Amino acid sequence: MACKVLIVGGTGYLGKRLVKASLAQGHITYVLHRPEIGVDIEKVQMLLSFKEQGACLVQGSFNDHQSLVDAVKLVDVVICAISGVHIRSHHILLQLKLVEAIKEAGNVKRFLPSEFGTDPARMANAMEPGRVTFDDKMVVRKAIEDAGIPFTYVSANCFAGYFVGGLCQPGRITPSRESVILLGDGNQKAIYVDEDDIAMYTIKTIDDPRTLNKTFYLRPPANILSQREVIGIWEKLIGKVLEKSTISKEEFLIAMKSQDYAEQVGLTHYYHVCYEGCLTNFNIGDEGEEASKLYPEIKYTTVEEYLKRYL
């Protein structure tokens, strides 16, 4: 059954994929756009292309509460994809204004806040300064639950574009054909998901009663791999063994401290994923659901398929 869906942050890295996936799955899709967009011609052209594909553009701003309420009243489902990545921009707490609008409107059947990474509920012991991301997301979760708003939290783990392309090396997004740096022994398992697949799975959940008021984890079985395994797939594709060096946990942390704040936030996340294995060191309990089990019919992009793009 088609839902009426409002996507906030629809011109962003993940947001544009959510718009595409929502339209592809037959939902009536609204895209919030800010009047203060100014002369950002790329965003304007993207919004016009959404309109050509059948999306409805609705004006609204975090600076105008009534505009948010009016936009929310048009739909059944609200999905927020505003950035929580410090190297881009970190706007997670702006969602508190969206929560207030949803609460006032009173008609939304489900809200999916901007999560899409590591499950913040499992990161209570995260290091500074990276823990700010998890702390802010938990503040938003508390507001949602205190307001009694139905929700789904999407934990999509590692975006393939950031992790797979650079063979899990921070600051690299294309794979070398010569050398690679292992983080520790390179054997901690992580989970990698193609960004288009994240969007597709997310939209699948919005009218599924099994994901209501639950955390939805994306764990494609073929993509639960260590850094060494990701490198091994690339080596097989190029027919060459890369020269490997290692950076220890202690060396990584020392090097991290010389970076600026935004870089340190991102590197902290790499530390927890690649040195501690925070994405795979727990079992999904009754409060969560796993994507490939709920939707086994979906063919997701494997790490090998993703890496073939770079050949």
PDB file of N, CA and C in Angstrom, residues 162-225:
ATOM      1  N   TYR A 162      32.399   5.125   1.883  1.00  0.00           N
ATOM      2  CA  TYR A 162      33.433   5.616   2.793  1.00  0.00           C
ATOM      3  C   TYR A 162      34.414   4.514   3.192  1.00  0.00           C
ATOM      4  N   PHE A 163      33.932   3.293   3.328  1.00  0.00           N
ATOM      5  CA  PHE A 163      34.774   2.226   3.862  1.00  0.00           C
ATOM      6  C   PHE A 163      35.329   1.298   2.783  1.00  0.00           C
ATOM      7  N   VAL A 164      34.490   0.773   1.915  1.00  0.00           N
ATOM      8  CA  VAL A 164      34.933  -0.236   0.955  1.00  0.00           C
ATOM      9  C   VAL A 164      35.855   0.378  -0.099  1.00  0.00           C
ATOM     10  N   GLY A 165      35.477   1.539  -0.606  1.00  0.00           N
ATOM     11  CA  GLY A 165      36.279   2.166  -1.654  1.00  0.00           C
ATOM     12  C   GLY A 165      37.720   2.381  -1.248  1.00  0.00           C
ATOM     13  N   GLY A 166      37.946   2.766   0.002  1.00  0.00           N
ATOM     14  CA  GLY A 166      39.305   3.021   0.469  1.00  0.00           C
ATOM     15  C   GLY A 166      39.920   1.862   1.217  1.00  0.00           C
ATOM     16  N   LEU A 167      39.332   0.666   1.065  1.00  0.00           N
ATOM     17  CA  LEU A 167      39.832  -0.546   1.740  1.00  0.00           C
ATOM     18  C   LEU A 167      39.928  -0.337   3.253  1.00  0.00           C
ATOM     19  N   CYS A 168      38.915   0.384   3.789  1.00  0.00           N
ATOM     20  CA  CYS A 168      38.765   0.605   5.241  1.00  0.00           C
ATOM     21  C   CYS A 168      39.845   1.516   5.821  1.00  0.00           C
ATOM     22  N   GLN A 169      40.480   2.324   5.002  1.00  0.00           N
ATOM     23  CA  GLN A 169      41.491   3.266   5.497  1.00  0.00           C
ATOM     24  C   GLN A 169      40.874   4.657   5.620  1.00  0.00           C
ATOM     25  N   PRO A 170      40.942   5.258   6.801  1.00  0.00           N
ATOM     26  CA  PRO A 170      40.374   6.607   6.967  1.00  0.00           C
ATOM     27  C   PRO A 170      40.981   7.600   5.990  1.00  0.00           C
ATOM     28  N   GLY A 171      40.125   8.444   5.430  1.00  0.00           N
ATOM     29  CA  GLY A 171      40.609   9.490   4.531  1.00  0.00           C
ATOM     30  C   GLY A 171      40.853   9.036   3.112  1.00  0.00           C
ATOM     31  N   ARG A 172      40.543   7.768   2.813  1.00  0.00           N
ATOM     32  CA  ARG A 172      40.728   7.274   1.441  1.00  0.00           C
ATOM     33  C   ARG A 172      39.415   6.677   0.945  1.00  0.00           C
ATOM     34  N   ILE A 173      39.047   7.027  -0.271  1.00  0.00           N
ATOM     35  CA  ILE A 173      37.777   6.522  -0.807  1.00  0.00           C
ATOM     36  C   ILE A 173      37.936   5.816  -2.155  1.00  0.00           C
ATOM     37  N   THR A 174      39.187   5.645  -2.600  1.00  0.00           N
ATOM     38  CA  THR A 174      39.445   4.806  -3.776  1.00  0.00           C
ATOM     39  C   THR A 174      40.547   3.818  -3.425  1.00  0.00           C
ATOM     40  N   PRO A 175      40.481   2.590  -3.952  1.00  0.00           N
ATOM     41  CA  PRO A 175      41.438   1.554  -3.553  1.00  0.00           C
ATOM     42  C   PRO A 175      42.772   1.666  -4.292  1.00  0.00           C
ATOM     43  N   SER A 176      43.844   1.575  -3.523  1.00  0.00           N
ATOM     44  CA  SER A 176      45.198   1.589  -4.108  1.00  0.00           C
ATOM     45  C   SER A 176      45.471   0.247  -4.798  1.00  0.00           C
ATOM     46  N   ARG A 177      46.298   0.288  -5.823  1.00  0.00           N
ATOM     47  CA  ARG A 177      46.772  -0.949  -6.474  1.00  0.00           C
ATOM     48  C   ARG A 177      48.196  -1.281  -6.021  1.00  0.00           C
ATOM     49  N   GLU A 178      48.695  -0.530  -5.037  1.00  0.00           N
ATOM     50  CA  GLU A 178      50.085  -0.721  -4.607  1.00  0.00           C
ATOM     51  C   GLU A 178      50.189  -1.152  -3.144  1.00  0.00           C
ATOM     52  N   SER A 179      49.594  -0.371  -2.229  1.00  0.00           N
ATOM     53  CA  SER A 179      49.811  -0.617  -0.801  1.00  0.00           C
ATOM     54  C   SER A 179      48.562  -0.309   0.006  1.00  0.00           C
ATOM     55  N   VAL A 180      48.561  -0.810   1.239  1.00  0.00           N
ATOM     56  CA  VAL A 180      47.420  -0.593   2.125  1.00  0.00           C
ATOM     57  C   VAL A 180      47.904  -0.626   3.571  1.00  0.00           C
ATOM     58  N   ILE A 181      47.252   0.163   4.425  1.00  0.00           N
ATOM     59  CA  ILE A 181      47.585   0.177   5.852  1.00  0.00           C
ATOM     60  C   ILE A 181      46.511  -0.591   6.612  1.00  0.00           C
ATOM     61  N   LEU A 182      46.942  -1.602   7.351  1.00  0.00           N
ATOM     62  CA  LEU A 182      46.020  -2.375   8.183  1.00  0.00           C
ATOM     63  C   LEU A 182      45.810  -1.663   9.512  1.00  0.00           C
ATOM     64  N   LEU A 183      44.552  -1.608   9.955  1.00  0.00           N
ATOM     65  CA  LEU A 183      44.247  -1.047  11.261  1.00  0.00           C
ATOM     66  C   LEU A 183      44.331  -2.187  12.270  1.00  0.00           C
ATOM     67  N   GLY A 184      45.386  -2.171  13.074  1.00  0.00           N
ATOM     68  CA  GLY A 184      45.638  -3.292  13.976  1.00  0.00           C
ATOM     69  C   GLY A 184      45.984  -4.522  13.165  1.00  0.00           C
ATOM     70  N   ASP A 185      45.419  -5.672  13.549  1.00  0.00           N
ATOM     71  CA  ASP A 185      45.710  -6.893  12.784  1.00  0.00           C
ATOM     72  C   ASP A 185      44.804  -7.045  11.560  1.00  0.00           C
ATOM     73  N   GLY A 186      43.831  -6.119  11.428  1.00  0.00           N
ATOM     74  CA  GLY A 186      42.947  -6.153  10.261  1.00  0.00           C
ATOM     75  C   GLY A 186      41.924  -7.266  10.289  1.00  0.00           C
ATOM     76  N   ASN A 187      41.740  -7.879  11.453  1.00  0.00           N
ATOM     77  CA  ASN A 187      40.856  -9.054  11.530  1.00  0.00           C
ATOM     78  C   ASN A 187      39.501  -8.787  12.184  1.00  0.00           C
ATOM     79  N   GLN A 188      39.273  -7.570  12.687  1.00  0.00           N
ATOM     80  CA  GLN A 188      37.961  -7.271  13.281  1.00  0.00           C
ATOM     81  C   GLN A 188      36.906  -7.222  12.183  1.00  0.00           C
ATOM     82  N   LYS A 189      35.791  -7.870  12.420  1.00  0.00           N
ATOM     83  CA  LYS A 189      34.711  -7.866  11.431  1.00  0.00           C
ATOM     84  C   LYS A 189      33.916  -6.557  11.497  1.00  0.00           C
ATOM     85  N   ALA A 190      33.548  -6.067  10.335  1.00  0.00           N
ATOM     86  CA  ALA A 190      32.638  -4.925  10.239  1.00  0.00           C
ATOM     87  C   ALA A 190      31.563  -5.276   9.210  1.00  0.00           C
ATOM     88  N   ILE A 191      30.636  -4.353   8.966  1.00  0.00           N
ATOM     89  CA  ILE A 191      29.507  -4.617   8.073  1.00  0.00           C
ATOM     90  C   ILE A 191      29.407  -3.456   7.088  1.00  0.00           C
ATOM     91  N   TYR A 192      29.413  -3.768   5.812  1.00  0.00           N
ATOM     92  CA  TYR A 192      29.443  -2.755   4.766  1.00  0.00           C
ATOM     93  C   TYR A 192      28.166  -2.832   3.928  1.00  0.00           C
ATOM     94  N   VAL A 193      27.561  -1.659   3.686  1.00  0.00           N
ATOM     95  CA  VAL A 193      26.302  -1.646   2.932  1.00  0.00           C
ATOM     96  C   VAL A 193      26.342  -0.545   1.875  1.00  0.00           C
ATOM     97  N   ASP A 194      26.009  -0.914   0.665  1.00  0.00           N
ATOM     98  CA  ASP A 194      25.897   0.034  -0.445  1.00  0.00           C
ATOM     99  C   ASP A 194      24.828   1.071  -0.105  1.00  0.00           C
ATOM    100  N   GLU A 195      25.108   2.335  -0.393  1.00  0.00           N
ATOM    101  CA  GLU A 195      24.194   3.411  -0.002  1.00  0.00           C
ATOM    102  C   GLU A 195      22.829   3.298  -0.668  1.00  0.00           C
ATOM    103  N   ASP A 196      22.777   2.844  -1.923  1.00  0.00           N
ATOM    104  CA  ASP A 196      21.475   2.657  -2.570  1.00  0.00           C
ATOM    105  C   ASP A 196      20.680   1.544  -1.883  1.00  0.00           C
ATOM    106  N   ASP A 197      21.391   0.524  -1.393  1.00  0.00           N
ATOM    107  CA  ASP A 197      20.721  -0.559  -0.664  1.00  0.00           C
ATOM    108  C   ASP A 197      20.192  -0.071   0.674  1.00  0.00           C
ATOM    109  N   ILE A 198      20.952   0.819   1.342  1.00  0.00           N
ATOM    110  CA  ILE A 198      20.471   1.399   2.605  1.00  0.00           C
ATOM    111  C   ILE A 198      19.124   2.078   2.376  1.00  0.00           C
ATOM    112  N   ALA A 199      19.052   2.858   1.317  1.00  0.00           N
ATOM    113  CA  ALA A 199      17.807   3.572   1.014  1.00  0.00           C
ATOM    114  C   ALA A 199      16.683   2.596   0.693  1.00  0.00           C
ATOM    115  N   MET A 200      16.975   1.587  -0.111  1.00  0.00           N
ATOM    116  CA  MET A 200      15.953   0.615  -0.507  1.00  0.00           C
ATOM    117  C   MET A 200      15.391  -0.122   0.707  1.00  0.00           C
ATOM    118  N   TYR A 201      16.279  -0.615   1.570  1.00  0.00           N
ATOM    119  CA  TYR A 201      15.832  -1.320   2.773  1.00  0.00           C
ATOM    120  C   TYR A 201      15.046  -0.391   3.700  1.00  0.00           C
ATOM    121  N   THR A 202      15.518   0.850   3.826  1.00  0.00           N
ATOM    122  CA  THR A 202      14.837   1.809   4.705  1.00  0.00           C
ATOM    123  C   THR A 202      13.395   2.013   4.276  1.00  0.00           C
ATOM    124  N   ILE A 203      13.191   2.225   2.983  1.00  0.00           N
ATOM    125  CA  ILE A 203      11.833   2.464   2.489  1.00  0.00           C
ATOM    126  C   ILE A 203      10.963   1.216   2.665  1.00  0.00           C
ATOM    127  N   LYS A 204      11.561   0.042   2.570  1.00  0.00           N
ATOM    128  CA  LYS A 204      10.787  -1.196   2.790  1.00  0.00           C
ATOM    129  C   LYS A 204      10.153  -1.242   4.173  1.00  0.00           C
ATOM    130  N   THR A 205      10.794  -0.622   5.146  1.00  0.00           N
ATOM    131  CA  THR A 205      10.322  -0.740   6.540  1.00  0.00           C
ATOM    132  C   THR A 205       9.115   0.120   6.865  1.00  0.00           C
ATOM    133  N   ILE A 206       8.855   1.158   6.057  1.00  0.00           N
ATOM    134  CA  ILE A 206       7.996   2.241   6.553  1.00  0.00           C
ATOM    135  C   ILE A 206       6.539   1.841   6.801  1.00  0.00           C
ATOM    136  N   ASP A 207       6.085   0.775   6.141  1.00  0.00           N
ATOM    137  CA  ASP A 207       4.721   0.313   6.407  1.00  0.00           C
ATOM    138  C   ASP A 207       4.706  -1.149   6.852  1.00  0.00           C
ATOM    139  N   ASP A 208       5.850  -1.608   7.360  1.00  0.00           N
ATOM    140  CA  ASP A 208       5.966  -2.986   7.825  1.00  0.00           C
ATOM    141  C   ASP A 208       5.767  -3.001   9.342  1.00  0.00           C
ATOM    142  N   PRO A 209       4.698  -3.643   9.824  1.00  0.00           N
ATOM    143  CA  PRO A 209       4.446  -3.659  11.273  1.00  0.00           C
ATOM    144  C   PRO A 209       5.561  -4.320  12.069  1.00  0.00           C
ATOM    145  N   ARG A 210       6.362  -5.176  11.417  1.00  0.00           N
ATOM    146  CA  ARG A 210       7.440  -5.876  12.128  1.00  0.00           C
ATOM    147  C   ARG A 210       8.570  -4.947  12.558  1.00  0.00           C
ATOM    148  N   THR A 211       8.669  -3.780  11.904  1.00  0.00           N
ATOM    149  CA  THR A 211       9.759  -2.850  12.228  1.00  0.00           C
ATOM    150  C   THR A 211       9.281  -1.655  13.045  1.00  0.00           C
ATOM    151  N   LEU A 212       8.016  -1.645  13.433  1.00  0.00           N
ATOM    152  CA  LEU A 212       7.464  -0.527  14.190  1.00  0.00           C
ATOM    153  C   LEU A 212       8.026  -0.512  15.610  1.00  0.00           C
ATOM    154  N   ASN A 213       8.526   0.656  16.012  1.00  0.00           N
ATOM    155  CA  ASN A 213       9.110   0.859  17.351  1.00  0.00           C
ATOM    156  C   ASN A 213      10.271  -0.104  17.618  1.00  0.00           C
ATOM    157  N   LYS A 214      11.052  -0.357  16.558  1.00  0.00           N
ATOM    158  CA  LYS A 214      12.216  -1.237  16.686  1.00  0.00           C
ATOM    159  C   LYS A 214      13.422  -0.615  15.983  1.00  0.00           C
ATOM    160  N   THR A 215      14.595  -1.162  16.320  1.00  0.00           N
ATOM    161  CA  THR A 215      15.811  -0.818  15.580  1.00  0.00           C
ATOM    162  C   THR A 215      15.979  -1.842  14.465  1.00  0.00           C
ATOM    163  N   PHE A 216      16.219  -1.334  13.276  1.00  0.00           N
ATOM    164  CA  PHE A 216      16.310  -2.149  12.063  1.00  0.00           C
ATOM    165  C   PHE A 216      17.773  -2.182  11.630  1.00  0.00           C
ATOM    166  N   TYR A 217      18.394  -3.359  11.732  1.00  0.00           N
ATOM    167  CA  TYR A 217      19.820  -3.508  11.448  1.00  0.00           C
ATOM    168  C   TYR A 217      20.037  -4.057  10.040  1.00  0.00           C
ATOM    169  N   LEU A 218      20.962  -3.423   9.306  1.00  0.00           N
ATOM    170  CA  LEU A 218      21.342  -3.928   7.993  1.00  0.00           C
ATOM    171  C   LEU A 218      22.624  -4.739   8.149  1.00  0.00           C
ATOM    172  N   ARG A 219      22.505  -6.058   7.984  1.00  0.00           N
ATOM    173  CA  ARG A 219      23.661  -6.955   8.116  1.00  0.00           C
ATOM    174  C   ARG A 219      23.702  -7.936   6.952  1.00  0.00           C
ATOM    175  N   PRO A 220      23.954  -7.453   5.728  1.00  0.00           N
ATOM    176  CA  PRO A 220      24.007  -8.379   4.587  1.00  0.00           C
ATOM    177  C   PRO A 220      25.068  -9.450   4.843  1.00  0.00           C
ATOM    178  N   PRO A 221      24.691 -10.741   4.876  1.00  0.00           N
ATOM    179  CA  PRO A 221      25.632 -11.785   5.309  1.00  0.00           C
ATOM    180  C   PRO A 221      26.955 -11.797   4.559  1.00  0.00           C
ATOM    181  N   ALA A 222      26.931 -11.563   3.239  1.00  0.00           N
ATOM    182  CA  ALA A 222      28.177 -11.611   2.455  1.00  0.00           C
ATOM    183  C   ALA A 222      29.080 -10.410   2.708  1.00  0.00           C
ATOM    184  N   ASN A 223      28.538  -9.398   3.392  1.00  0.00           N
ATOM    185  CA  ASN A 223      29.294  -8.162   3.607  1.00  0.00           C
ATOM    186  C   ASN A 223      29.756  -7.991   5.050  1.00  0.00           C
ATOM    187  N   ILE A 224      29.700  -9.059   5.840  1.00  0.00           N
ATOM    188  CA  ILE A 224      30.252  -9.027   7.200  1.00  0.00           C
ATOM    189  C   ILE A 224      31.683  -9.538   7.091  1.00  0.00           C
ATOM    190  N   LEU A 225      32.607  -8.610   6.971  1.00  0.00           N
ATOM    191  CA  LEU A 225      33.988  -8.948   6.604  1.00  0.00           C
ATOM    192  C   LEU A 225      34.983  -8.152   7.426  1.00  0.00           C
TER     193      LEU A 225
END
